Coordinates of C-alpha atoms in Angstrom, one line a residue:
M21 CA 81.9 -133.8 44.1
I22 CA 83.9 -131.5 41.8
D23 CA 87.5 -132.3 40.9
I24 CA 89.7 -129.5 39.6
I25 CA 93.0 -129.9 37.7
T26 CA 94.6 -126.6 36.5
K27 CA 97.6 -126.2 34.3
I28 CA 99.2 -124.0 31.6
H29 CA 97.9 -125.4 28.3
D30 CA 100.1 -123.2 26.2
R31 CA 101.8 -119.8 26.4
F32 CA 98.5 -117.9 26.3
S33 CA 96.0 -120.3 27.7
I34 CA 95.1 -121.7 31.2
E35 CA 93.3 -125.0 31.3
F36 CA 90.8 -125.9 34.0
K37 CA 89.7 -129.5 34.0
M38 CA 86.5 -129.7 36.1
G39 CA 85.3 -133.1 36.9
F40 CA 81.6 -133.2 37.9
V41 CA 81.4 -136.6 39.7
T42 CA 77.9 -137.9 40.4
R43 CA 76.6 -139.9 43.3
R44 CA 75.0 -143.1 42.1
K45 CA 72.3 -143.1 44.7
L46 CA 71.0 -139.7 43.5
R47 CA 69.2 -139.4 40.2
R48 CA 69.5 -135.6 40.2
N49 CA 73.1 -134.3 40.6
D50 CA 73.5 -130.5 40.5
F51 CA 76.7 -128.5 40.6
S52 CA 77.6 -124.8 40.3
V53 CA 81.0 -123.2 39.8
Y54 CA 81.7 -119.5 40.3
M55 CA 85.0 -118.4 38.7
W56 CA 86.0 -115.0 40.2
I57 CA 88.7 -113.5 38.0
F58 CA 90.6 -110.6 39.7
V59 CA 92.3 -108.6 36.9
P60 CA 94.6 -105.6 37.6
K61 CA 93.0 -102.3 36.6
S62 CA 96.1 -101.3 34.8
L63 CA 95.4 -103.9 32.1
G64 CA 92.4 -101.8 31.0
I65 CA 89.8 -104.6 31.2
S66 CA 86.3 -103.3 32.0
S67 CA 82.7 -103.7 30.9
D68 CA 83.2 -100.9 28.3
S69 CA 86.3 -102.5 26.7
Y70 CA 85.7 -106.2 27.2
S71 CA 82.1 -107.4 26.4
N72 CA 80.5 -110.8 27.0
S73 CA 81.1 -111.8 23.4
D74 CA 84.8 -110.9 23.8
F75 CA 85.0 -113.2 26.9
Y76 CA 83.3 -116.1 25.1
Q77 CA 85.7 -115.8 22.2
D78 CA 88.5 -116.2 24.8
V79 CA 86.9 -119.2 26.5
K80 CA 86.8 -122.6 24.9
S81 CA 84.9 -125.4 26.6
N82 CA 84.9 -129.1 25.8
V83 CA 82.5 -131.4 27.7
R84 CA 83.2 -135.1 27.7
L85 CA 82.3 -138.2 29.8
I86 CA 84.8 -139.1 32.5
T87 CA 86.8 -142.1 31.3
P88 CA 85.9 -145.3 33.2
R89 CA 88.6 -145.8 35.8
F90 CA 90.8 -148.9 36.0
L91 CA 94.2 -149.6 37.4
L92 CA 96.8 -150.3 34.8
R93 CA 97.6 -153.7 36.4
E94 CA 93.9 -154.4 36.4
I95 CA 93.6 -153.9 32.6
A96 CA 96.6 -156.1 32.1
G97 CA 94.9 -159.0 33.9
G98 CA 93.4 -161.7 31.8
S99 CA 89.9 -161.3 33.3
A100 CA 89.9 -157.5 33.2
T101 CA 86.5 -156.0 32.1
P102 CA 87.9 -153.9 29.2
L103 CA 89.9 -156.8 27.8
L104 CA 86.9 -159.2 28.0
K105 CA 84.6 -156.7 26.3
L106 CA 87.2 -156.2 23.6
R107 CA 87.6 -159.9 22.9
R108 CA 83.9 -160.5 22.9
S109 CA 83.3 -157.8 20.3
F110 CA 86.1 -159.2 18.2
E111 CA 84.6 -162.7 18.3
N112 CA 81.1 -161.4 17.5
L113 CA 82.5 -159.5 14.5
A114 CA 84.4 -162.4 13.1
L115 CA 81.3 -164.6 13.3
N116 CA 78.8 -162.0 12.0
P117 CA 80.4 -158.9 10.4
T118 CA 77.3 -156.8 10.3
R119 CA 77.1 -153.0 10.7
T120 CA 76.0 -153.4 14.3
M121 CA 78.8 -155.7 15.2
T122 CA 81.3 -153.5 13.4
A123 CA 80.1 -150.4 15.3
E124 CA 80.4 -152.3 18.6
Y125 CA 83.9 -153.6 17.7
E126 CA 85.0 -150.0 16.9
Y127 CA 83.5 -148.7 20.1
Q128 CA 85.3 -151.3 22.2
I129 CA 88.6 -150.4 20.6
K130 CA 88.1 -146.7 21.3
M131 CA 87.1 -147.4 24.9
F132 CA 90.0 -149.8 25.5
A133 CA 92.5 -147.3 24.2
A134 CA 91.0 -144.4 26.2
I135 CA 90.9 -146.4 29.4
T136 CA 94.5 -147.5 28.9
K137 CA 95.5 -143.9 28.3
S138 CA 93.8 -142.7 31.5
A139 CA 95.2 -145.6 33.6
S140 CA 98.8 -145.0 32.2
R141 CA 98.5 -141.3 32.9
E142 CA 97.3 -141.9 36.5
E143 CA 100.1 -144.4 37.1
F144 CA 102.7 -141.9 35.8
R145 CA 101.4 -139.2 38.1
H146 CA 101.4 -141.6 41.0
I147 CA 105.0 -142.6 40.5
C148 CA 106.1 -138.9 40.2
S149 CA 104.0 -137.7 43.2
E150 CA 105.5 -136.6 46.5
R151 CA 103.4 -139.1 48.5
V152 CA 105.2 -142.1 47.1
L153 CA 108.1 -143.4 49.3
K154 CA 111.5 -143.3 47.8
E155 CA 112.0 -147.1 48.2
D156 CA 108.7 -147.8 46.3
I157 CA 109.6 -145.9 43.1
G158 CA 111.7 -148.8 41.6
W159 CA 109.0 -151.4 42.3
L160 CA 106.3 -149.1 40.9
C161 CA 108.3 -148.5 37.7
S162 CA 108.8 -152.3 37.3
Q163 CA 105.1 -152.9 37.7
Y164 CA 104.3 -150.2 35.2
V165 CA 106.6 -151.8 32.6
D166 CA 105.2 -155.3 33.2
S167 CA 101.6 -154.0 32.9
C168 CA 102.2 -152.1 29.7
R169 CA 103.9 -155.1 28.1
K170 CA 100.9 -157.3 29.1
I171 CA 98.3 -154.8 27.8
L172 CA 100.2 -154.4 24.5
S173 CA 100.6 -158.1 24.1
E174 CA 96.9 -158.9 24.8
Y175 CA 95.7 -156.2 22.5
R176 CA 97.9 -157.4 19.7
A177 CA 97.0 -161.0 20.2
A178 CA 93.3 -160.1 19.8
R179 CA 94.0 -159.2 16.1
N180 CA 94.1 -163.0 15.3
I181 CA 90.5 -163.2 16.3
I182 CA 89.4 -160.9 13.5
N183 CA 92.0 -162.1 11.0
S184 CA 89.3 -163.7 8.8
P185 CA 87.9 -163.3 5.3
G186 CA 84.7 -161.6 6.4
V187 CA 86.5 -158.6 8.0
S188 CA 87.3 -155.9 5.5
D189 CA 90.6 -153.9 5.4
E190 CA 88.7 -150.8 6.4
T191 CA 87.3 -152.5 9.4
M192 CA 90.7 -154.0 10.3
S193 CA 92.2 -150.4 10.1
C194 CA 90.4 -149.6 13.4
W195 CA 92.6 -152.1 15.2
Y196 CA 95.7 -150.5 13.7
F197 CA 94.5 -147.0 14.9
G198 CA 94.1 -148.3 18.5
D199 CA 97.4 -150.1 18.3
D200 CA 99.3 -147.0 17.2
F201 CA 97.6 -144.8 19.8
I202 CA 98.3 -147.2 22.8
S203 CA 101.9 -147.6 21.7
T204 CA 102.4 -143.9 21.5
I205 CA 100.8 -143.3 24.9
V206 CA 103.0 -146.0 26.6
Q207 CA 106.1 -144.5 25.1
S208 CA 105.2 -140.9 26.0
H209 CA 104.5 -141.7 29.7
S210 CA 107.6 -143.9 29.9
V211 CA 109.7 -141.0 28.7
K212 CA 108.2 -138.7 31.3
I213 CA 108.9 -141.2 34.1
I214 CA 112.5 -141.5 32.9
G215 CA 112.7 -137.7 33.0
F216 CA 111.4 -137.7 36.6
L217 CA 114.0 -140.4 37.6
T218 CA 116.8 -138.5 35.9
G219 CA 115.8 -135.4 37.8
K220 CA 116.1 -137.3 41.1
G221 CA 119.8 -138.1 40.2
E222 CA 119.8 -141.3 42.3
R223 CA 121.8 -144.3 41.2
E224 CA 119.4 -146.7 42.8
Y225 CA 116.9 -145.8 40.1
S226 CA 119.2 -146.9 37.2
A227 CA 117.5 -150.3 37.0
A228 CA 114.1 -148.8 36.8
A229 CA 115.2 -146.4 34.1
E230 CA 116.8 -149.2 32.2
G231 CA 113.5 -151.2 32.3
L232 CA 111.6 -148.2 30.9
L233 CA 114.3 -147.7 28.2
S234 CA 114.0 -151.3 27.2
L235 CA 110.2 -150.9 26.8
I236 CA 110.7 -147.8 24.7
R237 CA 113.3 -149.5 22.4
E238 CA 110.9 -152.5 22.0
E239 CA 108.1 -150.2 20.9
N240 CA 110.3 -148.2 18.5
A241 CA 111.4 -151.5 16.8
Y242 CA 107.7 -152.6 16.7
R243 CA 106.5 -149.2 15.3
Q244 CA 109.1 -149.3 12.5
K245 CA 108.0 -152.9 11.7
M246 CA 104.4 -151.8 11.5
D247 CA 105.3 -148.6 9.6
Y248 CA 104.0 -146.3 12.3
S249 CA 105.5 -142.9 12.7
V250 CA 108.7 -142.7 14.9
L251 CA 110.2 -139.4 16.0
S252 CA 113.1 -138.4 13.8
S253 CA 116.0 -136.1 14.9
D254 CA 116.7 -134.8 11.4
D255 CA 113.4 -134.8 9.5
P256 CA 111.1 -131.9 10.6
M257 CA 108.4 -132.7 8.0
H258 CA 108.2 -136.3 9.2
N259 CA 107.8 -135.1 12.8
R260 CA 105.1 -132.6 11.7
V261 CA 103.1 -135.4 10.1
M262 CA 103.7 -137.6 13.2
L263 CA 102.4 -135.0 15.5
F264 CA 99.3 -134.3 13.3
R265 CA 98.6 -138.1 13.1
F266 CA 98.7 -138.5 16.9
G267 CA 96.3 -135.6 17.3
A268 CA 93.9 -137.2 14.8
L269 CA 94.2 -140.6 16.6
K270 CA 93.5 -138.9 20.0
K271 CA 90.3 -137.3 18.6
Y272 CA 89.3 -140.6 17.1
V273 CA 89.8 -142.6 20.3
E274 CA 88.0 -140.1 22.5
S275 CA 85.2 -139.3 20.0
D276 CA 82.7 -141.5 21.8
L277 CA 83.4 -139.7 25.1
F278 CA 82.8 -136.2 23.9
T279 CA 79.3 -134.8 24.2
D280 CA 77.2 -132.7 21.9
I281 CA 76.3 -129.3 23.5
P282 CA 74.7 -126.9 21.0
K283 CA 74.4 -123.6 22.9
K284 CA 71.5 -121.2 22.7
K285 CA 70.7 -118.0 24.5
D286 CA 69.2 -118.4 27.9
G287 CA 66.0 -116.4 28.7
A288 CA 65.5 -115.3 25.1
L289 CA 61.6 -115.5 25.3
V290 CA 61.5 -113.6 28.6
E291 CA 63.9 -111.0 27.2
Q292 CA 61.7 -110.4 24.2
L293 CA 58.7 -110.1 26.5
Y294 CA 60.4 -107.5 28.7
F295 CA 61.6 -105.6 25.6
S296 CA 58.0 -105.6 24.3
I297 CA 56.9 -104.2 27.7
A298 CA 59.5 -101.5 27.4
A299 CA 58.4 -100.5 23.9
G300 CA 54.7 -100.5 25.1
M301 CA 55.6 -98.2 28.1
A302 CA 57.3 -95.8 25.8
M303 CA 54.5 -95.8 23.3
M304 CA 51.9 -95.3 26.1
F305 CA 53.8 -92.1 27.2
A306 CA 54.0 -90.7 23.7
T307 CA 50.3 -91.4 23.0
I308 CA 49.1 -89.8 26.3
V309 CA 51.2 -86.7 25.6
S310 CA 49.9 -86.6 22.0
F311 CA 46.2 -86.8 23.0
T312 CA 46.6 -84.4 25.9
F313 CA 48.2 -81.6 23.9
Q314 CA 46.1 -82.2 20.8
Q315 CA 43.0 -81.3 22.8
K316 CA 44.7 -78.1 24.1
F317 CA 46.5 -76.8 21.0
G318 CA 44.6 -78.5 18.1
N319 CA 45.8 -80.7 15.3
F320 CA 47.8 -78.5 13.1
T321 CA 49.5 -75.9 15.4
L322 CA 53.2 -75.2 15.9
P323 CA 53.1 -75.8 19.7
F324 CA 51.5 -79.2 19.2
F325 CA 54.1 -80.1 16.5
I326 CA 57.0 -79.1 19.0
I327 CA 55.4 -81.1 21.8
L328 CA 54.9 -84.1 19.5
V329 CA 58.6 -84.1 18.5
I330 CA 59.8 -83.7 22.1
S331 CA 57.4 -86.5 23.3
Y332 CA 58.9 -88.9 20.7
M333 CA 62.4 -88.0 21.7
I334 CA 61.6 -88.8 25.3
K335 CA 59.7 -91.9 24.2
D336 CA 62.9 -93.3 22.6
R337 CA 64.9 -92.6 25.8
I338 CA 62.2 -94.3 28.0
K339 CA 62.4 -97.3 25.6
E340 CA 66.2 -97.6 25.8
L341 CA 66.3 -97.0 29.6
S342 CA 63.6 -99.6 30.1
R343 CA 65.4 -102.1 27.9
Y344 CA 68.6 -101.5 29.8
Y345 CA 66.8 -102.0 33.2
F346 CA 65.1 -105.2 32.0
A347 CA 68.3 -106.5 30.5
H348 CA 70.0 -106.0 33.8
Q349 CA 67.2 -107.8 35.6
I350 CA 67.4 -110.7 33.2
G351 CA 71.2 -110.8 33.5
S352 CA 71.0 -111.2 37.2
R353 CA 68.4 -114.0 37.0
F354 CA 69.3 -115.9 33.8
F355 CA 72.5 -117.1 32.2
D356 CA 74.0 -116.1 28.9
N357 CA 74.0 -119.5 27.3
K358 CA 72.3 -122.9 28.0
A359 CA 72.6 -126.3 26.4
K360 CA 71.4 -129.9 26.7
I361 CA 74.2 -132.4 27.2
R362 CA 73.7 -135.1 24.6
V363 CA 75.6 -138.4 24.1
K364 CA 74.4 -140.7 21.3
D365 CA 71.2 -138.7 21.1
E366 CA 70.5 -139.4 24.8
I367 CA 70.1 -136.2 27.0
I368 CA 72.0 -136.8 30.2
G369 CA 71.8 -133.3 31.6
S370 CA 72.1 -129.6 31.0
I371 CA 74.6 -126.8 31.4
K372 CA 74.3 -123.0 31.7
E373 CA 77.0 -120.3 31.7
G374 CA 77.1 -116.6 32.3
M375 CA 79.6 -113.8 32.6
D376 CA 79.4 -110.4 34.3
F377 CA 81.6 -107.7 35.7
I378 CA 81.0 -107.4 39.5
P379 CA 81.6 -104.3 41.6
D380 CA 84.0 -104.9 44.5
S381 CA 81.1 -104.1 46.9
K382 CA 79.1 -107.1 45.7
V383 CA 81.9 -109.6 45.9
P384 CA 81.0 -112.0 48.8
E385 CA 83.2 -111.7 51.9
E386 CA 84.2 -115.3 51.8
V387 CA 85.5 -114.8 48.3
K388 CA 87.4 -111.7 49.3
F389 CA 89.0 -113.6 52.2
V390 CA 90.2 -116.4 49.9
R391 CA 91.5 -113.7 47.4
Y392 CA 93.5 -111.8 50.0
H393 CA 94.7 -114.7 52.0
K394 CA 98.5 -115.2 51.8
R395 CA 98.8 -112.0 49.6
L396 CA 102.3 -111.1 48.3
L397 CA 102.1 -107.7 49.8
Q398 CA 100.1 -106.4 52.8
V399 CA 99.2 -103.3 50.8
E400 CA 97.4 -105.4 48.2
K401 CA 94.1 -105.3 50.1
R402 CA 94.2 -101.6 50.6
I403 CA 94.7 -100.4 47.0
S404 CA 91.7 -102.3 45.5
D405 CA 93.5 -102.6 42.2
D406 CA 91.3 -105.3 40.6
R407 CA 88.4 -105.5 38.2
V408 CA 86.3 -108.5 39.0
I409 CA 84.9 -110.8 36.3
L410 CA 82.5 -113.5 37.4
Y411 CA 82.1 -116.5 35.2
R412 CA 79.4 -118.8 36.5
K413 CA 78.4 -122.2 35.4
Q414 CA 75.6 -124.5 36.5
V415 CA 75.6 -128.2 35.6
H416 CA 72.8 -130.8 36.0
I417 CA 73.4 -134.5 35.4
D418 CA 70.7 -137.2 35.3
R419 CA 72.5 -140.2 36.8
K420 CA 69.9 -142.6 35.5
A421 CA 70.3 -141.4 31.9
L422 CA 74.1 -141.5 32.3
S423 CA 74.0 -145.1 33.4
R424 CA 71.9 -146.1 30.3
L425 CA 74.6 -144.9 27.9
S426 CA 76.7 -148.1 27.8
D427 CA 77.9 -151.1 29.8
Y428 CA 80.8 -149.0 31.0
D429 CA 80.1 -147.0 34.2
S430 CA 81.1 -143.4 33.8
S431 CA 81.1 -141.4 37.0
G432 CA 80.2 -138.1 35.5
I433 CA 81.5 -135.5 33.0
N434 CA 84.6 -133.5 32.6
D435 CA 84.3 -129.8 31.5
I436 CA 87.7 -128.7 30.1
I437 CA 87.8 -124.9 30.0
R438 CA 90.6 -123.1 28.4
L439 CA 90.9 -119.3 29.1
N440 CA 93.0 -117.4 26.6
V441 CA 94.6 -114.4 28.2
N442 CA 95.7 -112.6 25.0
S443 CA 93.1 -109.8 25.6
F444 CA 94.7 -109.1 29.0
L445 CA 98.2 -108.5 27.5
Q446 CA 97.5 -105.6 25.2
K447 CA 98.3 -102.8 27.6
M448 CA 101.2 -104.4 29.5
D449 CA 104.6 -102.9 29.6
N450 CA 107.6 -104.7 28.0
P451 CA 108.4 -108.0 29.7
K452 CA 111.8 -106.6 30.8
V453 CA 112.3 -103.2 32.4
N454 CA 115.7 -101.7 32.9
V455 CA 116.4 -100.4 36.4
T456 CA 119.5 -98.3 37.1
S457 CA 121.3 -98.3 40.4
I458 CA 124.8 -97.6 41.9
A459 CA 127.4 -100.4 42.0
E460 CA 129.7 -100.9 44.9
D461 CA 132.5 -99.1 43.1
G462 CA 130.3 -96.0 42.6
T463 CA 129.5 -96.6 38.9
L464 CA 126.0 -96.8 37.4
K465 CA 124.7 -100.2 36.5
T466 CA 121.6 -101.3 34.7
V467 CA 119.7 -104.4 35.5
A468 CA 117.0 -105.9 33.4
C469 CA 114.1 -106.9 35.7
D470 CA 111.0 -109.0 34.9
K471 CA 107.8 -107.0 34.7
I472 CA 105.1 -109.3 36.0
Y473 CA 101.3 -108.8 36.5
Y474 CA 99.4 -111.0 38.8
M475 CA 95.9 -112.2 38.0
N476 CA 94.1 -114.1 40.8
I477 CA 91.4 -116.6 40.1
V478 CA 89.1 -117.9 42.9
L479 CA 87.0 -120.9 42.2
Q480 CA 83.8 -121.4 44.3
M481 CA 82.4 -124.9 43.8
N482 CA 79.0 -125.9 45.1
Y483 CA 77.4 -129.3 45.1
D484 CA 73.9 -130.2 46.3
E485 CA 74.0 -133.5 48.2
S486 CA 70.3 -133.7 48.7
G487 CA 69.4 -134.4 45.1
K488 CA 66.7 -131.7 45.1
G489 CA 68.6 -129.3 42.8
D490 CA 68.8 -126.6 45.5
L491 CA 72.0 -124.6 45.1
G492 CA 71.0 -121.7 47.3
R493 CA 73.0 -120.6 50.3
G494 CA 70.3 -121.7 52.7
N495 CA 70.6 -125.3 51.7
K496 CA 72.0 -127.3 54.6
N497 CA 73.1 -130.1 52.2
L498 CA 75.1 -127.7 50.0
S499 CA 78.8 -128.6 50.0
T500 CA 81.0 -125.6 49.1
E501 CA 84.7 -125.6 48.4
F502 CA 87.1 -122.7 47.5
K503 CA 90.4 -122.8 45.5
R504 CA 92.6 -119.9 44.6
F505 CA 95.2 -119.7 41.8
R506 CA 97.7 -117.0 41.2
V507 CA 98.6 -116.5 37.6
A508 CA 101.8 -114.5 36.7
L509 CA 101.5 -112.7 33.3
N510 CA 103.8 -110.6 31.2
R511 CA 103.6 -109.3 27.6
D512 CA 105.0 -112.6 26.3
G513 CA 102.1 -114.6 27.9
I514 CA 101.7 -116.8 31.0
D515 CA 104.8 -117.0 33.1
S516 CA 103.5 -119.4 35.8
I517 CA 100.4 -120.5 37.7
E518 CA 100.3 -121.7 41.3
E519 CA 97.6 -122.8 43.7
V520 CA 97.6 -120.7 46.9
V521 CA 96.7 -122.9 49.9

């Protein structure tokens, strides 16, 4: 299964969080994602102006393990798995503060903080979702506050376990990092929930909002006591440091979840072989011409010299045309980059990616149907006003290797792709265009109208349920799903993104 979460990351970047979720009964889990990007021709994006290297400069990909999933109230329970593992690692460290125990203690802090962050985020999203009944929101908020208080209390109580002479200040600092991070996350999600309740404007939510406010005030007082950073309304430099510190803490907590994927060119050996064949074909032509006309005109004659020069000119063209042909054949069969997915020096799978411009005639009909379904204007389909970029990705995950990583059960990997659209904005008109018309009193009036360009992205997601690695169309066990997103752009960046269903 492939989960997709799409959002605007910043003014110039779209984020696609692709979750490749494995089936535990299958050792081999294979996925493919085709991202069809329909760019208006007026933006001047083509294979001549926008190369593969330009595209990969605009695409940033981070691959990480999916955080083990627990409910927030489950973590808060005294017998919760993350809490038990945390305490056990603390007790082992206090009794035997070796490097191995220290590493396990630090790992459990990171995992506990990451799991709490994920669970808190899911709880926040659930409370704010449309599927939750109105009368349940207050109870859910109360449960959220209680669970957060219990988690913070249990984590802070665990500090007494390692408060011993054998544990150094540097080792103890890991606990403070986790404490600061969890506190910040709880506050952040609490503020977002209050914002949601305020937007509802219902008086019946006042008690829920007050409970969340109480939690935030408690954490602010605690953070000041512990000398953690607290947002200031009149100290920009302090806030800058606070934001930087949280970013560093986030990277620290999630460092054991991120994977190492050093990329290298796919099909490099085959490419060199084909290019050698191209050079050999060109040399064969030049040699045959040279031998043939040498026998006819002799070694040191003007006609032979002219023929020799012409043959070498044609030889170079044959070489370049052959290289172009072979490169095209390689591009259609191989990917641009490939990498092994490594976690703690363990290879858990592989990933490949490729990018090409695709002519409209070669875009599959099912992709065209998704692209033009619910179009803004009926004329859209008739004007063929798109250049089509295909970004394809193939992922293989070894479920057995994934299970060996740790005693936490991760369901797969997240591939977080950020597409920067700066290159698409260069030839756009001004974000506001003045349009003149006649007012009711007969005078001229000028209205500033938004100038918007629409870029459509169709995601085609394939998953082989047979465990044989067959992602071809003829596979009866191939599960395929389509999603379409309409991105509104102007010269200032991304205006909006919406899923078209």
